[in-house]
mmCIF file of C-alpha atoms and ligand atoms in Angstrom:
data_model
loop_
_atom_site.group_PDB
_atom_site.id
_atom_site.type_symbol
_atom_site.label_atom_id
_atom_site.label_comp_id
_atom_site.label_asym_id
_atom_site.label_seq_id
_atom_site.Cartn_x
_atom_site.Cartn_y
_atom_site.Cartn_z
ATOM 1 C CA UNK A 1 110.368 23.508 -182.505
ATOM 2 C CA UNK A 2 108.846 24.748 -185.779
ATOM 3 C CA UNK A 3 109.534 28.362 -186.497
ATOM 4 C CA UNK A 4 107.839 30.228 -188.931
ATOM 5 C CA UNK A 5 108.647 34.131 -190.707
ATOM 6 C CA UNK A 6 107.299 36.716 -188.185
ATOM 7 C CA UNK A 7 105.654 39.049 -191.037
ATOM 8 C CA UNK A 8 107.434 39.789 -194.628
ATOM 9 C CA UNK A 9 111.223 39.754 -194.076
ATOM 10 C CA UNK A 10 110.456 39.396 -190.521
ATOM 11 C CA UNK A 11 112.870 37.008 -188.465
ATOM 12 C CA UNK A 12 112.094 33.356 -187.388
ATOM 13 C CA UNK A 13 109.692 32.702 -184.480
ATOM 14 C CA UNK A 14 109.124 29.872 -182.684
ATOM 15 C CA UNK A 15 105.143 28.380 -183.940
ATOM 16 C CA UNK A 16 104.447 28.050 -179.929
ATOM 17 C CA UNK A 17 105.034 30.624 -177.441
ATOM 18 C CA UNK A 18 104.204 31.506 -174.383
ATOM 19 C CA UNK A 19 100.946 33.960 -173.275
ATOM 20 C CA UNK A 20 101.078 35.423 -169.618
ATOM 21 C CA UNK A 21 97.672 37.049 -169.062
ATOM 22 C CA UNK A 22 97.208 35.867 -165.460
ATOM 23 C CA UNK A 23 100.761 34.326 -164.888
ATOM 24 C CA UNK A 24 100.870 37.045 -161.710
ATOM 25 C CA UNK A 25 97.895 35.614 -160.060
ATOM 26 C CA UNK A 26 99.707 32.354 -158.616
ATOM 27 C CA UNK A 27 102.910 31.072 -157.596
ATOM 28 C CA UNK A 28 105.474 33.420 -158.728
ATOM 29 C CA UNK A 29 108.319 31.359 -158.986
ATOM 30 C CA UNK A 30 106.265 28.291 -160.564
ATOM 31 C CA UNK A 31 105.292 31.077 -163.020
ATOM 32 C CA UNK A 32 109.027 31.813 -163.533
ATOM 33 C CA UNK A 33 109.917 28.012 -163.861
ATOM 34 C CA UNK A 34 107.303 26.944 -166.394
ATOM 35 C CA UNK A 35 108.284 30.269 -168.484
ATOM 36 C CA UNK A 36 112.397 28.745 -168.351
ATOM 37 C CA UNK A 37 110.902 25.321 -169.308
ATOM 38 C CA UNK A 38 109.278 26.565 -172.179
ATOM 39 C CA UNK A 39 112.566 28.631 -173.352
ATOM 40 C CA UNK A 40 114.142 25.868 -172.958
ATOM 41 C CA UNK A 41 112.175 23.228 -174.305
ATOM 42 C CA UNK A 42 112.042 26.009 -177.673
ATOM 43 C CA UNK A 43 108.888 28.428 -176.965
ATOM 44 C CA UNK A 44 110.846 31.382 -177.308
ATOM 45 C CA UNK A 45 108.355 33.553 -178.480
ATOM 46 C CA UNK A 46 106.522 35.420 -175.211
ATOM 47 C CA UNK A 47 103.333 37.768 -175.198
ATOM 48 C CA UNK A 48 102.764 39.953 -172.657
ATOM 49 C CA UNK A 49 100.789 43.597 -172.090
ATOM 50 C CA UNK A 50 100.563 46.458 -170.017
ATOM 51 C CA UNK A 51 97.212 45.144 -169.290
ATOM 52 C CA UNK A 52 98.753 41.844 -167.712
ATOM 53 C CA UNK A 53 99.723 43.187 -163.628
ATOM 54 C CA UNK A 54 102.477 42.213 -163.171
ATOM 55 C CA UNK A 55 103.092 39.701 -165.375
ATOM 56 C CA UNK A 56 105.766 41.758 -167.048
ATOM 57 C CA UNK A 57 107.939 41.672 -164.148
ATOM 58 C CA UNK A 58 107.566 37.680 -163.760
ATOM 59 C CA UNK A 59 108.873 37.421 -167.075
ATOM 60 C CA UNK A 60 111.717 39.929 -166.275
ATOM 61 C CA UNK A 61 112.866 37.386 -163.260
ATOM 62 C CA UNK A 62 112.466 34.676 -166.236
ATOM 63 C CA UNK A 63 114.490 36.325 -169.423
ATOM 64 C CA UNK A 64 117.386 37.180 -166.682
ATOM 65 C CA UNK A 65 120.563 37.002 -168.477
ATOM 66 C CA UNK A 66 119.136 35.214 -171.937
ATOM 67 C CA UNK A 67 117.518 38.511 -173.195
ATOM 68 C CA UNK A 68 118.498 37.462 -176.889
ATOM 69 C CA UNK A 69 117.235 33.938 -177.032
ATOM 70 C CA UNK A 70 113.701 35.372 -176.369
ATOM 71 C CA UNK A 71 111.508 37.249 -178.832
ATOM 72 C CA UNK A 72 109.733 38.993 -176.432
ATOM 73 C CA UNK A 73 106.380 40.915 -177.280
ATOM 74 C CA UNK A 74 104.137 43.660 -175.566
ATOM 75 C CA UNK A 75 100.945 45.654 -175.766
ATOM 76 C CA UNK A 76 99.903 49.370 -175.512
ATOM 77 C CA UNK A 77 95.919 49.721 -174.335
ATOM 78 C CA UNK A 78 94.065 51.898 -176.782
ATOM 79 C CA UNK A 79 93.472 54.345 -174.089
ATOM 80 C CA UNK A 80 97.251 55.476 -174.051
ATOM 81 C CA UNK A 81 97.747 54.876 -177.728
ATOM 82 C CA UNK A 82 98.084 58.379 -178.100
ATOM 83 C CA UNK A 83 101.507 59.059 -179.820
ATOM 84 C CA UNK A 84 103.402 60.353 -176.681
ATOM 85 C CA UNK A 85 101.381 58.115 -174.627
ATOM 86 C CA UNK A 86 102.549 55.074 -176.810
ATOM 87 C CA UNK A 87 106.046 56.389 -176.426
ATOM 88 C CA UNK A 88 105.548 56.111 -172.720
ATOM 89 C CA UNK A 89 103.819 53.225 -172.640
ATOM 90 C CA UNK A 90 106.528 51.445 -174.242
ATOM 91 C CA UNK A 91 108.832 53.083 -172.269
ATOM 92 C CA UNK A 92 107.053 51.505 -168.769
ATOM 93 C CA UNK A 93 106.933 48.193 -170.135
ATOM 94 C CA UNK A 94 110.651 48.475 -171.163
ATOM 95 C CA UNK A 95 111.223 49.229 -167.409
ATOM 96 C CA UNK A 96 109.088 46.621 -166.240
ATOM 97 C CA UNK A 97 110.349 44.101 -168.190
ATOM 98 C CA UNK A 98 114.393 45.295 -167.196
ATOM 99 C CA UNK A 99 115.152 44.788 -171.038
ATOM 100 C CA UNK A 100 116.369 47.626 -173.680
ATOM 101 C CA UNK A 101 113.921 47.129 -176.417
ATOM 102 C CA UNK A 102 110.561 44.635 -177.630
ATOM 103 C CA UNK A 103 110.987 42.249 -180.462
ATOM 104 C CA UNK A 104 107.258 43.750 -181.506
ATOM 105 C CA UNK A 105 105.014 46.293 -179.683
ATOM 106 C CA UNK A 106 101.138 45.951 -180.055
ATOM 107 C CA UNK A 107 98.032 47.720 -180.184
ATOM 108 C CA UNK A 108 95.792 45.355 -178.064
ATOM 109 C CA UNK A 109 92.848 46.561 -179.761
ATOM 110 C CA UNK A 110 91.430 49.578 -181.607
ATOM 111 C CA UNK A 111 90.455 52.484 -179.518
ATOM 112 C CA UNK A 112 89.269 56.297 -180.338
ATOM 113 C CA UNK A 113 93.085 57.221 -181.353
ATOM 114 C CA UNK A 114 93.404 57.831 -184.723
ATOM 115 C CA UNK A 115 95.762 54.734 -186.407
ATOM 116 C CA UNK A 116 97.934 57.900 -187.799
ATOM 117 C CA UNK A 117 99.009 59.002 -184.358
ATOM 118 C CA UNK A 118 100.018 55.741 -182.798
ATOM 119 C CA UNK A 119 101.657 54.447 -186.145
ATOM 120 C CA UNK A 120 103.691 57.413 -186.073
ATOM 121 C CA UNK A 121 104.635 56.813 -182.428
ATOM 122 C CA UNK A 122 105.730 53.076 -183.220
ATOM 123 C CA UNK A 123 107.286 54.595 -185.889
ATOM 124 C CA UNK A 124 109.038 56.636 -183.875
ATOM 125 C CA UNK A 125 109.931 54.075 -181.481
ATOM 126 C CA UNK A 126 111.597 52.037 -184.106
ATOM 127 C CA UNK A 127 113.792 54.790 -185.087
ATOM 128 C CA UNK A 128 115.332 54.886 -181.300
ATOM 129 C CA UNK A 129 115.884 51.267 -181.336
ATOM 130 C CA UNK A 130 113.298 50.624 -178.406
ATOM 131 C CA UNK A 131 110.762 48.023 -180.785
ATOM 132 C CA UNK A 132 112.215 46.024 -183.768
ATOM 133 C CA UNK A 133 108.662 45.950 -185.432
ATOM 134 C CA UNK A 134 104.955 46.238 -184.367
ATOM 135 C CA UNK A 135 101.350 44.974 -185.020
ATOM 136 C CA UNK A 136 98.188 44.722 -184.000
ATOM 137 C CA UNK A 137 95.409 43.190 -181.942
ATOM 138 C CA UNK A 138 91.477 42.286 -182.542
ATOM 139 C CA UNK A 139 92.065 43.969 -186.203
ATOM 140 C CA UNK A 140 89.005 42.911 -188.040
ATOM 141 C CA UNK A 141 89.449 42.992 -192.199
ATOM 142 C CA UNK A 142 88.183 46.451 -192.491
ATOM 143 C CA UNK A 143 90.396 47.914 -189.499
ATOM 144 C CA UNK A 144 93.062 45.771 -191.085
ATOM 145 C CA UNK A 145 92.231 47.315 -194.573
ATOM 146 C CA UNK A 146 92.195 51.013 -192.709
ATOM 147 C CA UNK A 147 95.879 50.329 -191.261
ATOM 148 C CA UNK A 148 97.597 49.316 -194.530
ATOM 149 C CA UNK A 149 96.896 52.739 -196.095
ATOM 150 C CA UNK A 150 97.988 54.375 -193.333
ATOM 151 C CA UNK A 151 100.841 52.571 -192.843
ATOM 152 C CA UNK A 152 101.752 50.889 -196.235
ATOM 153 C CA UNK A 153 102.587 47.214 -197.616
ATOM 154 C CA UNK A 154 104.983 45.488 -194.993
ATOM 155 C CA UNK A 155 104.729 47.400 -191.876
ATOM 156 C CA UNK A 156 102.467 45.453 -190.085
ATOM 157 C CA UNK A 157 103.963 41.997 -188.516
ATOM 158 C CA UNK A 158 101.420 40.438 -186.479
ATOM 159 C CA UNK A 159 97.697 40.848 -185.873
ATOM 160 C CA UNK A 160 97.186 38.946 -182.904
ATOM 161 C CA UNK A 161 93.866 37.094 -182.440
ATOM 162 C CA UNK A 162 91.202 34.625 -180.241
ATOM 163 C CA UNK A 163 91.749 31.433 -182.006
ATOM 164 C CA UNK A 164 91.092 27.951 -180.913
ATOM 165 C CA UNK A 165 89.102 24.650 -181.631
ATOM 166 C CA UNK A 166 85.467 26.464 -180.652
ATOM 167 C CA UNK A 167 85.905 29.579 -182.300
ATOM 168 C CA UNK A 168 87.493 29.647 -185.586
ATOM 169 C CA UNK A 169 85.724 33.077 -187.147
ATOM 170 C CA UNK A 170 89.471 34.040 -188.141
ATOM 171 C CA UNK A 171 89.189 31.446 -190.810
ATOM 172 C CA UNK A 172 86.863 33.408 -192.890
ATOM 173 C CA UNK A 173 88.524 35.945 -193.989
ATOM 174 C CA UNK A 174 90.962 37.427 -191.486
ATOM 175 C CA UNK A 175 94.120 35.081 -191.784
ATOM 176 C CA UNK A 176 93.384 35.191 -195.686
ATOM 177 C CA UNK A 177 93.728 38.943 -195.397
ATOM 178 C CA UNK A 178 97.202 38.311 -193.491
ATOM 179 C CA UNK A 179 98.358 35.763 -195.293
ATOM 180 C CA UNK A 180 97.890 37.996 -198.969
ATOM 181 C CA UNK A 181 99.363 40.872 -197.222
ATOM 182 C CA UNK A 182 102.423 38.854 -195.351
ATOM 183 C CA UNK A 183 101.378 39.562 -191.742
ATOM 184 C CA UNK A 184 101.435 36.731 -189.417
ATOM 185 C CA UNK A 185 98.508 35.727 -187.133
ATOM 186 C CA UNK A 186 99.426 34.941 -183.206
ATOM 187 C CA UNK A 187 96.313 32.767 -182.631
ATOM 188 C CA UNK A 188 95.053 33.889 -178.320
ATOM 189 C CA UNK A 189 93.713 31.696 -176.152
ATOM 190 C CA UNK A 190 94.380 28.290 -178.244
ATOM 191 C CA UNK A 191 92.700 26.253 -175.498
ATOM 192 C CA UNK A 192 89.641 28.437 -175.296
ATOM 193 C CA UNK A 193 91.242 30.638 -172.099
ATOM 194 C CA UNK A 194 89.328 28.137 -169.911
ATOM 195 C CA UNK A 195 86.871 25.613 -171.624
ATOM 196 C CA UNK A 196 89.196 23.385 -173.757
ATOM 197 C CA UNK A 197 86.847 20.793 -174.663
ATOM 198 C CA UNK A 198 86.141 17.819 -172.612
ATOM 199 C CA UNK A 199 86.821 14.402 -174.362
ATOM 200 C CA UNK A 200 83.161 12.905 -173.048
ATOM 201 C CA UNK A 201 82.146 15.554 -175.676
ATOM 202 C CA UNK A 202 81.722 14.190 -179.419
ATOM 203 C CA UNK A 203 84.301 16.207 -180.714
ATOM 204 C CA UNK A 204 86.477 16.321 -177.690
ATOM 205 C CA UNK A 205 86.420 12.068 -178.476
ATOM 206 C CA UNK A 206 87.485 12.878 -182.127
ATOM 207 C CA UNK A 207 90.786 14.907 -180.717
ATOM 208 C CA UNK A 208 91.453 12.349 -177.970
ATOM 209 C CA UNK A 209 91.637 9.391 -180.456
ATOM 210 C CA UNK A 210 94.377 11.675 -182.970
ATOM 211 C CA UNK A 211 96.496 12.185 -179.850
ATOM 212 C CA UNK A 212 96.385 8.369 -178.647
ATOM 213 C CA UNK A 213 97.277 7.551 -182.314
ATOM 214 C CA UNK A 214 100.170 10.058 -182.063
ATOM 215 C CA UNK A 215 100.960 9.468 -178.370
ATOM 216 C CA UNK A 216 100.365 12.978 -177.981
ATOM 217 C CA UNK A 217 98.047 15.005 -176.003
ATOM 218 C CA UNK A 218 94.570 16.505 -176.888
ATOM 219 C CA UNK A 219 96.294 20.212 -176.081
ATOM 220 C CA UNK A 220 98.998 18.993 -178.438
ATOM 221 C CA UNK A 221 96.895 18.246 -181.329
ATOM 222 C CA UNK A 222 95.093 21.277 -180.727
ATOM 223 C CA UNK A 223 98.201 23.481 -180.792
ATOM 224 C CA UNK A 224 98.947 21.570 -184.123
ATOM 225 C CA UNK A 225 95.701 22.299 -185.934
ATOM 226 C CA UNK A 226 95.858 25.950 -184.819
ATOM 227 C CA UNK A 227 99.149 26.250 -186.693
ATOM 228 C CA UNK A 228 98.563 24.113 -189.575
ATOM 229 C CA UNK A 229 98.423 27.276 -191.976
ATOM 230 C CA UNK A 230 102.102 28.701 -192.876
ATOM 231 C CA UNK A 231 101.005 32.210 -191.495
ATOM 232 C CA UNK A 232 99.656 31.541 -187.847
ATOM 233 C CA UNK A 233 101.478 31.149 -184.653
ATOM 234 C CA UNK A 234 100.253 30.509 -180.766
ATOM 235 C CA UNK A 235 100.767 31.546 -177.410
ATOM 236 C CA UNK A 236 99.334 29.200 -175.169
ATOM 237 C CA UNK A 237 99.528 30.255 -171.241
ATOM 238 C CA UNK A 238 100.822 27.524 -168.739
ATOM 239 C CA UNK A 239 101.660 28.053 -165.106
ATOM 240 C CA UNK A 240 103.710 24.853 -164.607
ATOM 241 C CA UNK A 241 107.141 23.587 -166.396
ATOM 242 C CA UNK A 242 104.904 20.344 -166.592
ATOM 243 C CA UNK A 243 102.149 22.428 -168.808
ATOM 244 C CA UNK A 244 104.583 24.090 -170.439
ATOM 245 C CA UNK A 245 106.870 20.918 -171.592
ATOM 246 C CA UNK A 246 103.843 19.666 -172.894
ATOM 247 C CA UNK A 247 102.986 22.659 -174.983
ATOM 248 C CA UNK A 248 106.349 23.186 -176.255
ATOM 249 C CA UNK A 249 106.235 19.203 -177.573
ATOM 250 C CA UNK A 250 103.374 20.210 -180.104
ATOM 251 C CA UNK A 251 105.531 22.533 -182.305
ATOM 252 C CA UNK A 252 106.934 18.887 -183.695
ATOM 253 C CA UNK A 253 103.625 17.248 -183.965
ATOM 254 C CA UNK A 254 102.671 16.699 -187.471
ATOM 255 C CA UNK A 255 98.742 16.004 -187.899
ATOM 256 C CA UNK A 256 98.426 14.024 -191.499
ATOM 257 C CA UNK A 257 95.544 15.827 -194.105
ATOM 258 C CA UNK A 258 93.094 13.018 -193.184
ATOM 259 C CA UNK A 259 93.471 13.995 -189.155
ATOM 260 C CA UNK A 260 93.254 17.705 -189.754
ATOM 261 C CA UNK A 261 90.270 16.899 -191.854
ATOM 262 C CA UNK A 262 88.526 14.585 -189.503
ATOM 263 C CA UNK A 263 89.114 17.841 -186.988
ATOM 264 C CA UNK A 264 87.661 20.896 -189.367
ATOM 265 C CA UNK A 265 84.217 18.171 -189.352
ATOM 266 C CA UNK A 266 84.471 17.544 -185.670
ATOM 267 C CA UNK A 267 84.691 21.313 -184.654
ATOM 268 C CA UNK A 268 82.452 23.027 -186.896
ATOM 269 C CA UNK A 269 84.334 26.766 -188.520
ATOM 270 C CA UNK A 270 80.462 27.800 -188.555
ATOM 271 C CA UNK A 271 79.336 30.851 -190.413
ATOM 272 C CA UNK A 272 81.309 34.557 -190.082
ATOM 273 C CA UNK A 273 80.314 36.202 -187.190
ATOM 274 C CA UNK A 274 79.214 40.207 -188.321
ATOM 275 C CA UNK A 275 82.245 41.228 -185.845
ATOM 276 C CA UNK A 276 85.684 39.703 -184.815
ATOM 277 C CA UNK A 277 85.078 37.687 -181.751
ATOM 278 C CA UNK A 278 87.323 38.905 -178.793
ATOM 279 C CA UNK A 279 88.684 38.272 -175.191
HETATM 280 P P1 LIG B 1 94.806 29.645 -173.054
HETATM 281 O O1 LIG B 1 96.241 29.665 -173.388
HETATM 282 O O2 LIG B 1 93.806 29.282 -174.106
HETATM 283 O O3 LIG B 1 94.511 28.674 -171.833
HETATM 284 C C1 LIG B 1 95.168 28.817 -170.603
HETATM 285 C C2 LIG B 1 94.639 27.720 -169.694
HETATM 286 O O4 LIG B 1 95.078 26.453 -170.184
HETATM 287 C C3 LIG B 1 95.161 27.855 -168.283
HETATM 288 O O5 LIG B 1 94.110 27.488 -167.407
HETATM 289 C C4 LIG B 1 96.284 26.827 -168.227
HETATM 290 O O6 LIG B 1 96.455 26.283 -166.951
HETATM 291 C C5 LIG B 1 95.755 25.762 -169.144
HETATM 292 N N1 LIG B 1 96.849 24.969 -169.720
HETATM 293 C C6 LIG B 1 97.909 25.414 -170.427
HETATM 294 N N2 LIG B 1 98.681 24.383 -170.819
HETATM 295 C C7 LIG B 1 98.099 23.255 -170.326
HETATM 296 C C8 LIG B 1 98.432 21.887 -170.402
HETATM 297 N N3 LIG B 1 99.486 21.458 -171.087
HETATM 298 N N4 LIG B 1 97.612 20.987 -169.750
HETATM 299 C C9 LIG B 1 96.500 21.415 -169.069
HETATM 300 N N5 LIG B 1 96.146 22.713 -168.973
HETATM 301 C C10 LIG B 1 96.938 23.636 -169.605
HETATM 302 O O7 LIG B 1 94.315 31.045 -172.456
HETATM 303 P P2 LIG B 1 94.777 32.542 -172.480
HETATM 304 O O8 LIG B 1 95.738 32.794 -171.401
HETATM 305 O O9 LIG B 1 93.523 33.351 -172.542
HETATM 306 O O10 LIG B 1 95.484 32.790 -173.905
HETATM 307 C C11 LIG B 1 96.870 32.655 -174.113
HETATM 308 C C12 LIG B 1 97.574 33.994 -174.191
HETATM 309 O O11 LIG B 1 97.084 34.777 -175.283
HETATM 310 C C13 LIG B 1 97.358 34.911 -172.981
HETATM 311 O O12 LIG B 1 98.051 34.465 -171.851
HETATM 312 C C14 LIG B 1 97.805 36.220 -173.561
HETATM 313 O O13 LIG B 1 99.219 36.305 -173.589
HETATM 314 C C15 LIG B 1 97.217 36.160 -174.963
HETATM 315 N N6 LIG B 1 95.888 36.801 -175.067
HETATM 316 C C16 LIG B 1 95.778 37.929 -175.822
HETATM 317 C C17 LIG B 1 94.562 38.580 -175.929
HETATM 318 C C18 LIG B 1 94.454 39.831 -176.771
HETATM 319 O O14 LIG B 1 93.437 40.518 -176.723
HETATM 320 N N7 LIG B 1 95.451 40.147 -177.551
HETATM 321 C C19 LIG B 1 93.415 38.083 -175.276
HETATM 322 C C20 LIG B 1 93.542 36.898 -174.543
HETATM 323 C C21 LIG B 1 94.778 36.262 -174.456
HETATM 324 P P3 LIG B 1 97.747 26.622 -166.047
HETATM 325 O O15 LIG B 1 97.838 28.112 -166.024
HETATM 326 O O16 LIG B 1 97.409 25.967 -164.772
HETATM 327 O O17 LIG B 1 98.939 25.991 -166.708
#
């Protein structure tokens, strides 16, 4: 599994993790499998929310015991990004999740909270040990631009974004912003949350013929062109080990310039959208 710096002087990371935005829904204890088989198989990195049920607790029954081989990630909603209510958010999710501190805590996306108060609160939760670092979610440039003077050069680790084959707005001028400013980008919802394209579609033939050349998958050379830029990362979501193996096999797949090229024609970037496309 490739692993790539988790913001300036950040630690490693694995290039594919895991999302769990629905993983509650269905079986539980496929939910817990598939989340093993991707540890296993490398896809250390797992997002998560307070927004997600109770998908925090399904990865609790999954990280039992192997706490430190995971780099495990959460989210405060804007409407308790206060800076106590951050503080106890975090603290719930902490609970939740039966572990003693988050790798990195989010903002899941920018509320009426002033960025002072819940900076300071992350802050603040750094100093007891309870987050290593934090980032953000949705952060358009400007919001991105707003941040960094409030919180300064190197702060920021992650600004976690929708990201996949059909929708590629972040090109334009959000993962240039991260990458001059060392943050990474967590691409969400690689495979389009639901509507990963079909391969009786033009474009959906162009991926299918790059994976039969590699013996890969279409979801594998998808994963790969998402992550083709030093700076970005993905959490795809998969309820089964078999989904999951599959995913994990991607963060060796290496597309060549022609194949990545023959993809950026296939699947248009299009023109920047006036605001940040989000889930
Ligand atoms: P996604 O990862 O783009 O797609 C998930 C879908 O793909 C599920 O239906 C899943 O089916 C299927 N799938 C996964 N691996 C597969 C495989 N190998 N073969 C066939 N199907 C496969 O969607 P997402 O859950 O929206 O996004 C990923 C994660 O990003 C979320 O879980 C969440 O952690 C994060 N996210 C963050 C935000 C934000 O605002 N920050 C917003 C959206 C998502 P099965 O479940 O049956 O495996």
């Amino acid at each position: 599994m490739q692993t790539k710096a988790f913001g300036n002087n950040g630690p490693q990371v694995s290039a594919i993790g895991q999302g769990t935005w629905y993983l509650d829904r269905g079986d539980r204890k496929a939910a817990v499998a598939a989340l093993k088989r991707g540890i296993d198989a490398g896809m250390t990195h797992i997002d998560t929310a307070e927004m997600y049920g109770d998908a925090e607790l399904v990865i609790a029954d999954a990280i039992a015991g192997r706490r430190d081989e995971v780099f495990l990630v959460s989210k405060v909603l804007p409407s308790n990004a206060s800076r106590r209510g951050t503080i106890t958010a975090c603290e719930r999710s902490l609970k939740r999740l039966k572990t003693d501190r988050l790798d990195c805590y989010l903002l899941h996306w920018r509320g009426t909270y002033p960025l002072e108060d819940t900076v300071a609160a992350f802050d603040e939760l750094i100093a007891a040990g309870k987050i290593r670092s934090w980032g953000v979610s949705n952060f358009d440039v400007e919001d991105l631009d707003e941040l960094l003077d409030v919180a300064g050069e190197d702060k920021i680790a992650c600004n976690q974004v929708l990201y996949h084959l059909q929708e590629r707005a972040i090109e334009h001028a959000v993962i240039p912003w991260c990458a001059q400013h060392g943050v990474a980008v967590v691409a969400y919802s690689p495979f389009g949350h639901n509507d990963f394209p079909s391969a009786s579609s033009k474009a959906g033939a162009v991926l299918q013929s790059i994976a039969q050349a590699h013996k890969a998958t279409p979801r594998q050379v998808a994963l790969s062109f998402l992550t083709r830029a030093p700076s970005v990362l993905t959490i795809p979501k998969a309820s089964s080990a078999e989904h999951a193996a599959e995913n994990a096999a991607a963060g060796d797949l290496k597309l060549s310039a022609g194949e990545i090229d023959a993809l950026d024609q296939a699947f248009a970037r299009g023109p920047k959208p006036r605001s940040l496309p989000m889930l």
